mmCIF file of C-alpha atoms and ligand atoms in Angstrom:
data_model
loop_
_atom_site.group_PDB
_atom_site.id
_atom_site.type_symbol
_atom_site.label_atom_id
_atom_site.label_comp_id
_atom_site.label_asym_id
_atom_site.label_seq_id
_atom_site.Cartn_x
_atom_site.Cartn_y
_atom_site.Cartn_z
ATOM 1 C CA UNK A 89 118.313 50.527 115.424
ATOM 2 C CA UNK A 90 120.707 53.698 115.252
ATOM 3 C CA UNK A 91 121.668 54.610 111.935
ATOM 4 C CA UNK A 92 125.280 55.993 111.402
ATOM 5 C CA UNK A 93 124.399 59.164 108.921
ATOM 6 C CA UNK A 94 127.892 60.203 108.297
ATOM 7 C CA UNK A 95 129.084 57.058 107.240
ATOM 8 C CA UNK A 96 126.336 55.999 105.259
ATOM 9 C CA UNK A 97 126.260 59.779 103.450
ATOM 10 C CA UNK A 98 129.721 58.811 102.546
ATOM 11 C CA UNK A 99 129.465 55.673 100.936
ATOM 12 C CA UNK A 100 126.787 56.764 98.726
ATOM 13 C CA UNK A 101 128.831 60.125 97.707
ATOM 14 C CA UNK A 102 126.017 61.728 96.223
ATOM 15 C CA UNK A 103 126.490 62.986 92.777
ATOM 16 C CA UNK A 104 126.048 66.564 92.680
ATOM 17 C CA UNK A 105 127.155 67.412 89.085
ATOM 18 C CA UNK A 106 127.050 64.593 86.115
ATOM 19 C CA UNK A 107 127.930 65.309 82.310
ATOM 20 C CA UNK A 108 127.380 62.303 79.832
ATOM 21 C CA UNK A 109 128.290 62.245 76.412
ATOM 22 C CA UNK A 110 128.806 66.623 75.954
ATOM 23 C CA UNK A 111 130.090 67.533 72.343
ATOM 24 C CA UNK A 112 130.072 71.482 71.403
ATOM 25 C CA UNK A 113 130.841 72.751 67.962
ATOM 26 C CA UNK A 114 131.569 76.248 67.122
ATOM 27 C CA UNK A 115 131.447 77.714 63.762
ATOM 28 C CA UNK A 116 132.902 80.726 62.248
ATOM 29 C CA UNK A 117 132.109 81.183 58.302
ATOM 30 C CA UNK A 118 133.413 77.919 57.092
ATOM 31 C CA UNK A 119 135.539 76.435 59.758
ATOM 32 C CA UNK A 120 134.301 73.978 62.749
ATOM 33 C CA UNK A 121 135.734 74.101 65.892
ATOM 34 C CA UNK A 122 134.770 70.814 67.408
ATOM 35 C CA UNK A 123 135.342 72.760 71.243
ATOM 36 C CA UNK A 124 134.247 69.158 73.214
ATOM 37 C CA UNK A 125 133.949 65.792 71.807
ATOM 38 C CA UNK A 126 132.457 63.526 74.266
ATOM 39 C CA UNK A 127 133.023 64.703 77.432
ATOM 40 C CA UNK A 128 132.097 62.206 80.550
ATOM 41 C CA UNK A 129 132.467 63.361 83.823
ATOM 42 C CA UNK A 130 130.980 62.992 87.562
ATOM 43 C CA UNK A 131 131.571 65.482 90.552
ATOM 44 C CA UNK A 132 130.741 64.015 93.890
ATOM 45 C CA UNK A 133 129.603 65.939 97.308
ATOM 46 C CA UNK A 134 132.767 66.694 98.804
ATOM 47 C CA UNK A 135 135.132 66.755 95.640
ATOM 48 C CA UNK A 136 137.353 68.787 93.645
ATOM 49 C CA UNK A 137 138.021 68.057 90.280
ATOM 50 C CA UNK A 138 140.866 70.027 88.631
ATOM 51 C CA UNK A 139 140.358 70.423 84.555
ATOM 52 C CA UNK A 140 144.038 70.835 83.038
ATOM 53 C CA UNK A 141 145.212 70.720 79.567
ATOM 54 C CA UNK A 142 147.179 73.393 76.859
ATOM 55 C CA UNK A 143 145.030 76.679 75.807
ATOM 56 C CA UNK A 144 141.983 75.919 73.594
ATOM 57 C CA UNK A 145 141.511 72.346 74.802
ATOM 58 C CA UNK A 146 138.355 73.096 76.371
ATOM 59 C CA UNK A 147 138.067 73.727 79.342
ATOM 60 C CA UNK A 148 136.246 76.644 79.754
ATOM 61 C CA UNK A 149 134.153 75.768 77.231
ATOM 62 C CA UNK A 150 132.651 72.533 79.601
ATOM 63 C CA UNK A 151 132.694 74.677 82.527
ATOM 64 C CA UNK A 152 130.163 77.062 80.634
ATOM 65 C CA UNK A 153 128.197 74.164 79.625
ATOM 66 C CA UNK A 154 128.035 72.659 83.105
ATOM 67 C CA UNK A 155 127.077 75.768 84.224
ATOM 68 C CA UNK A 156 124.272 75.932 81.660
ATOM 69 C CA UNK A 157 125.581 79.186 80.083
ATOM 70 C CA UNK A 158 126.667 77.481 76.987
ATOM 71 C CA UNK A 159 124.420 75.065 75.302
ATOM 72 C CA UNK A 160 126.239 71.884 73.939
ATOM 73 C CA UNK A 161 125.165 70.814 70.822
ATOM 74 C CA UNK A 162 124.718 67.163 72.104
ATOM 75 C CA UNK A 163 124.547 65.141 75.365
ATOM 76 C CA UNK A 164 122.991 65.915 78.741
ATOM 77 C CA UNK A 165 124.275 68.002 81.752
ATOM 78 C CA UNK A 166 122.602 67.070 85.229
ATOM 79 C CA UNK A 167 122.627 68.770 88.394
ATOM 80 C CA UNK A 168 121.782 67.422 91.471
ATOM 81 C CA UNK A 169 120.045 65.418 89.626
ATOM 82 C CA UNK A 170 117.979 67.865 87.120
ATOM 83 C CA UNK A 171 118.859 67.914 83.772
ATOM 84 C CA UNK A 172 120.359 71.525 82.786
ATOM 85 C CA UNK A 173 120.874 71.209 79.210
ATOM 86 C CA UNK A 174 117.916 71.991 76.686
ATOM 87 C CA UNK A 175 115.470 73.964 78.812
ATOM 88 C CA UNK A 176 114.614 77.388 79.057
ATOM 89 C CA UNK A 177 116.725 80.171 79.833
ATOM 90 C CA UNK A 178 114.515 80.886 83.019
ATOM 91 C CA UNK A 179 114.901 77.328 83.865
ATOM 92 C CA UNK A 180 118.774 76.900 83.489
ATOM 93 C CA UNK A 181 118.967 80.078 85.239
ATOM 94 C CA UNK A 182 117.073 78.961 88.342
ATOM 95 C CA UNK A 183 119.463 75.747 88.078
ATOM 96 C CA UNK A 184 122.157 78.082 88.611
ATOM 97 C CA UNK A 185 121.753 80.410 91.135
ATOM 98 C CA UNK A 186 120.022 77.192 93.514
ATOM 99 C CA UNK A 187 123.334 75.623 93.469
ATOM 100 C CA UNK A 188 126.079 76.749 91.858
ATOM 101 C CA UNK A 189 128.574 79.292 91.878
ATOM 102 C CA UNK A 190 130.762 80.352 88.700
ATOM 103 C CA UNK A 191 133.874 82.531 88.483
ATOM 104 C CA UNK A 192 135.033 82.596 84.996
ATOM 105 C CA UNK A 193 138.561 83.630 83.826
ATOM 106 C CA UNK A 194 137.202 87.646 83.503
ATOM 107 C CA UNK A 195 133.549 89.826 83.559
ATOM 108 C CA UNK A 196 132.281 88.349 86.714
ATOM 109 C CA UNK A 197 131.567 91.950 87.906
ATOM 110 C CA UNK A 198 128.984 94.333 86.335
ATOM 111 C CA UNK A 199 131.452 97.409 86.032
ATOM 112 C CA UNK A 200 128.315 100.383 86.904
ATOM 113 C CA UNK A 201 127.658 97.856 90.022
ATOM 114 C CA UNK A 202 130.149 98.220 93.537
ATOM 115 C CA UNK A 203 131.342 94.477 94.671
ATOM 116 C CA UNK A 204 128.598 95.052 97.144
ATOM 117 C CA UNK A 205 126.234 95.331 94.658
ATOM 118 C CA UNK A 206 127.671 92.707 92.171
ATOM 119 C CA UNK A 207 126.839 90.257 95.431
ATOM 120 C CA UNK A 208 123.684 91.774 96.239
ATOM 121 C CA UNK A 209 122.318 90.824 92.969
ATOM 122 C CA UNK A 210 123.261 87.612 92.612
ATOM 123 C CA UNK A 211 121.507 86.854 96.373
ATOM 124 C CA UNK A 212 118.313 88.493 94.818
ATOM 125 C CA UNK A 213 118.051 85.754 92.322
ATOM 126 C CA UNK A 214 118.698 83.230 95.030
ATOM 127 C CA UNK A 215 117.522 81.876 98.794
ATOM 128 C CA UNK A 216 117.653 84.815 101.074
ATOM 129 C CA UNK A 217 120.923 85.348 102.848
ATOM 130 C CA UNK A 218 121.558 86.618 105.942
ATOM 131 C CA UNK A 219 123.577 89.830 106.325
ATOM 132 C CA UNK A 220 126.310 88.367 108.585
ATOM 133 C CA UNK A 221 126.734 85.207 106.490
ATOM 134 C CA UNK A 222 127.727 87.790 103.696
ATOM 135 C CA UNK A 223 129.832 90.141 105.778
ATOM 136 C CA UNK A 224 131.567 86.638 106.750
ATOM 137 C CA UNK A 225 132.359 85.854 103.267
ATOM 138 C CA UNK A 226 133.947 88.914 102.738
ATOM 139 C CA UNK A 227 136.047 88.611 105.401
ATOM 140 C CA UNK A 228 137.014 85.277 104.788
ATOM 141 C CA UNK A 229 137.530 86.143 101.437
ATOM 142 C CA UNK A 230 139.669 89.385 102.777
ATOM 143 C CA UNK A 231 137.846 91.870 100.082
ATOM 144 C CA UNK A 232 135.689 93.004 103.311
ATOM 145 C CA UNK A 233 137.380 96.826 102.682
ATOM 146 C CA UNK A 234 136.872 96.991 99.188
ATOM 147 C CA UNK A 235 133.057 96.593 99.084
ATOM 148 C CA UNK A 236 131.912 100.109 98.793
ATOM 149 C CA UNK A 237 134.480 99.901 95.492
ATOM 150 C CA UNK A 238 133.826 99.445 91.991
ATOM 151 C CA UNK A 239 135.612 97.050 89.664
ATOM 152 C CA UNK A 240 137.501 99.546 87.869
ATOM 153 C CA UNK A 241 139.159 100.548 91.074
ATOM 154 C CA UNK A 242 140.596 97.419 92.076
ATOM 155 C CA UNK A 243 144.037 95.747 91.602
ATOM 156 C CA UNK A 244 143.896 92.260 89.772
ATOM 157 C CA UNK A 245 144.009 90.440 93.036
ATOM 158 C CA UNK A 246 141.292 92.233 94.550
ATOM 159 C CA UNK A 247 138.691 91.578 91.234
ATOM 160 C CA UNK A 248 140.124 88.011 92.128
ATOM 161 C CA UNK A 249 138.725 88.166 95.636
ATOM 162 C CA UNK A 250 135.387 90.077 94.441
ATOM 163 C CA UNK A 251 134.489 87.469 91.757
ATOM 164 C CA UNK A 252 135.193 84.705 94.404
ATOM 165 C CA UNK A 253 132.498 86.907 96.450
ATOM 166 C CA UNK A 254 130.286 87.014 94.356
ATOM 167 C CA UNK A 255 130.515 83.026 93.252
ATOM 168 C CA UNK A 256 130.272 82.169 97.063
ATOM 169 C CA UNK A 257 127.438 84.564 97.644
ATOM 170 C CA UNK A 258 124.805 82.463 97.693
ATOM 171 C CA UNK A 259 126.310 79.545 99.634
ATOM 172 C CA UNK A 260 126.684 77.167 96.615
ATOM 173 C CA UNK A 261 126.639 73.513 96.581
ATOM 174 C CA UNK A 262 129.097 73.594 93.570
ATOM 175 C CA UNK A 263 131.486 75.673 92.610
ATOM 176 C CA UNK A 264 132.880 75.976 89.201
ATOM 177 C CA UNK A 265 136.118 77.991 88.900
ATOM 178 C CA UNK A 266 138.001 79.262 85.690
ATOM 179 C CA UNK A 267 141.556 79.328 86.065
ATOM 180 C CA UNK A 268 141.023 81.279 89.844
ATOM 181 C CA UNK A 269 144.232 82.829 90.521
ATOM 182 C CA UNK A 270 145.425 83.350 86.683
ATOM 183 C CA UNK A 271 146.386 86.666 87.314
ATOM 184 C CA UNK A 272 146.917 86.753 91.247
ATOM 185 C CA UNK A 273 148.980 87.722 93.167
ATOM 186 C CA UNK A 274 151.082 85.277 95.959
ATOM 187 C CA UNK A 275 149.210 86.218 99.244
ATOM 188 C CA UNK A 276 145.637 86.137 97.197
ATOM 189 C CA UNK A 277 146.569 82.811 95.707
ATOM 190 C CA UNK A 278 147.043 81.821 99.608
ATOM 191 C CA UNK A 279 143.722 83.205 99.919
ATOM 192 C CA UNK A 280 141.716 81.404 97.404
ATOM 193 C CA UNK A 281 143.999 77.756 98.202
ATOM 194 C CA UNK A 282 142.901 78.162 101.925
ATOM 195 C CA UNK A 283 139.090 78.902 101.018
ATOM 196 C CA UNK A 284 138.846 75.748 98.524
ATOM 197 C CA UNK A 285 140.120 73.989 101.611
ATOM 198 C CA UNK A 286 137.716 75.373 103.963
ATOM 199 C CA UNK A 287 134.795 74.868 101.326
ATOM 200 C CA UNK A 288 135.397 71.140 100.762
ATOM 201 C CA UNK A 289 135.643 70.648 104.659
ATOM 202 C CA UNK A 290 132.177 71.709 105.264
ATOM 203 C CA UNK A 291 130.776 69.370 101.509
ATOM 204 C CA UNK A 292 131.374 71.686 99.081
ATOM 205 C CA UNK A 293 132.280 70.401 95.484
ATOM 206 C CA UNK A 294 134.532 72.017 93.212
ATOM 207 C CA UNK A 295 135.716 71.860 89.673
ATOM 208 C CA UNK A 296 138.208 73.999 88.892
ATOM 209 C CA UNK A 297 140.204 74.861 85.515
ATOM 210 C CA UNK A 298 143.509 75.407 86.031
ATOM 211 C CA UNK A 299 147.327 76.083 85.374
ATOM 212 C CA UNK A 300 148.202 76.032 88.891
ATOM 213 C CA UNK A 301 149.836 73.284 90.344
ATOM 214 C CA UNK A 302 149.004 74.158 94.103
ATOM 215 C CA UNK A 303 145.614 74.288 93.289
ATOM 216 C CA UNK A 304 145.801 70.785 91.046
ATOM 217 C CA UNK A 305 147.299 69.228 94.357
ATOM 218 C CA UNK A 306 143.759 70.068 96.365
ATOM 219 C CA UNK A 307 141.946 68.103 94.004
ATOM 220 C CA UNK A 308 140.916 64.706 94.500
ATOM 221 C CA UNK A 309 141.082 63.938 90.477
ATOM 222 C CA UNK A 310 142.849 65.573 87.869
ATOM 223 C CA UNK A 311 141.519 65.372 84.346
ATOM 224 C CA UNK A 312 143.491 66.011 81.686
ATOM 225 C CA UNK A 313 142.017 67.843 78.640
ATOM 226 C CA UNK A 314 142.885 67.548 74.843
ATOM 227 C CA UNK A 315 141.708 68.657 71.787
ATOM 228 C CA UNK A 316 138.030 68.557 73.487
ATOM 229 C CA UNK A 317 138.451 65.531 75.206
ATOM 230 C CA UNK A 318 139.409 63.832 78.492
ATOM 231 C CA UNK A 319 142.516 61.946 77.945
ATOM 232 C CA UNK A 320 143.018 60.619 80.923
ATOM 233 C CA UNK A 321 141.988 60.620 84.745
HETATM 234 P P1 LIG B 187 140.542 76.467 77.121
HETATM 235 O O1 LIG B 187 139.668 77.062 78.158
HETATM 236 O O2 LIG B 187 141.043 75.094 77.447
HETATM 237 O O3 LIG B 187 141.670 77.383 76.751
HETATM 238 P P2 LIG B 187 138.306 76.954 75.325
HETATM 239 O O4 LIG B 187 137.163 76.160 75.839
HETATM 240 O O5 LIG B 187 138.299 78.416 75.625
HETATM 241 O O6 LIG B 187 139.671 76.274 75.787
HETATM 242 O O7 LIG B 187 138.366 76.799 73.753
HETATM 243 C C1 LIG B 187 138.264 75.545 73.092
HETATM 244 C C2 LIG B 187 138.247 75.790 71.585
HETATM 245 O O8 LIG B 187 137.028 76.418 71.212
HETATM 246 C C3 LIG B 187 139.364 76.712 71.107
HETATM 247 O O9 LIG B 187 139.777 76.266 69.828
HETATM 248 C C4 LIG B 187 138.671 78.063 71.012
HETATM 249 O O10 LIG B 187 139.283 78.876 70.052
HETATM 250 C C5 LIG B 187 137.269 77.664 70.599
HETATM 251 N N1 LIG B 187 136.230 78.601 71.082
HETATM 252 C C6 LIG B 187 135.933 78.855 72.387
HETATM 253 N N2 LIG B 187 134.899 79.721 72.477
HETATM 254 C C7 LIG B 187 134.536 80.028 71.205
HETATM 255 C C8 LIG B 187 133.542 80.869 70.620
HETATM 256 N N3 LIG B 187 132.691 81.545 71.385
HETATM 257 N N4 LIG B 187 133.471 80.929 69.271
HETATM 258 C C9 LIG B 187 134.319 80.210 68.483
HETATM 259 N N5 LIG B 187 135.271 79.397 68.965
HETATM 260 C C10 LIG B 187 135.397 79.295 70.299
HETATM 261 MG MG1 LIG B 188 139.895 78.790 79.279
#
C-alpha cells in the first residue's frame, strides 16, 4: 500500500512550538508588573502567527520566553516537543540554536563583530552550514554587500537585513520575530514580507510581533494581546 506523505504530514500539522499556561511577573522595588497572565498558544509546521496588541501588552516579553531567554515564573514552554522552560542555561541554549531563530526589536548584532561574523557565530553553536547556503541567505536577504561591515556602519534598514541574517543563519525550524520592520524602510519591508513568504513555502513557522498590517495579513492567526493576555484569536 502507497502512503500519501504530504497529505498525511498535513493533517497531523505537527506542533513545532506549544506554550501552556505562561505567567511572568516583573518587579521593581515595590511594584509588580504582572508582564503575562496565562498565556496559551500553539504554532504549527507551516504557520505564522502574528502577536498584536498596544505597547507593554506583552509581547515581547512571550517571545523571550518562547525563546527560552526569559524564564516565566509559571507554566511550561515546549519545543518540538522538549520542554524549554526550567532547565539549564546550556540546555535552553542548545534548544535554541537547534531550531529557532530570534530577531528581537534591537542588539541582535555584537557591535566589535562584522555581520559576517555576527552569522558566523551563531552557525558555530549550531549544525554545520555550508558556505553557499549562507552566501544564499545573504543574497536573498539583499545584505550580501554589507558583510565585511560592522553594525555601527549600517543604515537602519540594513541592521534590519543583518539581524534577519543572522536569525536565518542556521536554517531554523521557527522563527520568532520582534516587530521586524519597526524601523524599515519601504523596499526592506518588501524584503522581509517576500522572505516570510518564501520561508513558510518551504515549512517554516513563524511568530511574529507586530504593528504592521502587511505583515499581520501573512499570518494565518492573529492574536491579539492585552494587559498580558490573549484576548482573542
Ligand atoms: P510589548 O512588547 O507588547 O510592548 P513588553 O513585553 O515589552 O510589551 O512589556 C510588558 C510589560 O512588562 C510592560 O509593562 C513593561 O514595562 C514590562 N517589562 C518588560 N520587560 C521588563 C523588565 N525587564 N523589567 C521590568 N518590567 C518589564
Ligand atoms: Mg515589544
Amino acid at each position: 500500500m502507497e502512503i500519501d506523505f504530504v497529505q498525511f504530514s498535513v493533517e497531523l500539522n505537527l506542533r513545532v512550538l506549544e506554550a501552556e499556561e505562561l505567567y511572568r511577573f516583573y518587579h521593581s522595588g515595590d511594584e509588580e508588573v504582572k508582564a503575562l497572565r496565562g498565556v496559551h498558544l500553539a504554532l504549527g509546521e507551516g504557520e505564522m502567527v502574528a502577536l498584536v496588541g498596544p505597547s507593554g501588552s506583552g509581547k515581547s516579553t512571550l517571545l523571550h520566553c518562547l525563546a527560552g531567554l526569559d524564564e516565566p515564573d509559571g507554566g511550561t514552554v515546549r519545543v518540538m516537543d522538549h520542554v524549554m522552560s526550567r532547565r539549564s542555561e546550556a540546555e535552553k541554549l542548545r534548544l535554541r540554536s537547534r531550531y529557532m531563530g530570534i530577531m528581537r526589536q534591537k542588539d541582535n548584532l555584537f557591535a566589535h563583530l562584522t555581520v559576517a561574523e555576527n552569522v558566523a557565530l551563531v552557525q558555530s553553536l549550531s549544525k554545520p552550514n555550508d558556505a553557499g547556503m549562507t552566501e544564499a541567505i545573504y543574497a536573498r536577504i539583499g545584505i550580501a554587500g554589507r558583510k565585511s561591515s560592522l553594525p555601527s556602519q549600517l543604515s537602519g534598514g540594513e541592521r534590519a537585513r543583518a539581524g534577519l541574517a543572522v536569525a536565518m543563519a542556521c536554517q531554523p525550524s521557527i522563527l520568532l520575530l520582534d516587530e521586524p520592520t519597526g524601523e524599515v524602510d519601504a523596499e526592506t519591508e518588501t524584503a522581509i514580507l517576500g522572505l516570510l513568504t518564501e520561508y513558510r513555502r518551504d515549512g517554516g513557522a513563524v511568530i511574529v510581533a507586530t504593528h504592521n498590517p502587511a505583515v499581520a495579513r501573512l499570518a494565518t492567526q492573529t492574536l491579539s494581546m492585552k494587559d498580558g493576555k490573549i484576548i482573542d484569536g
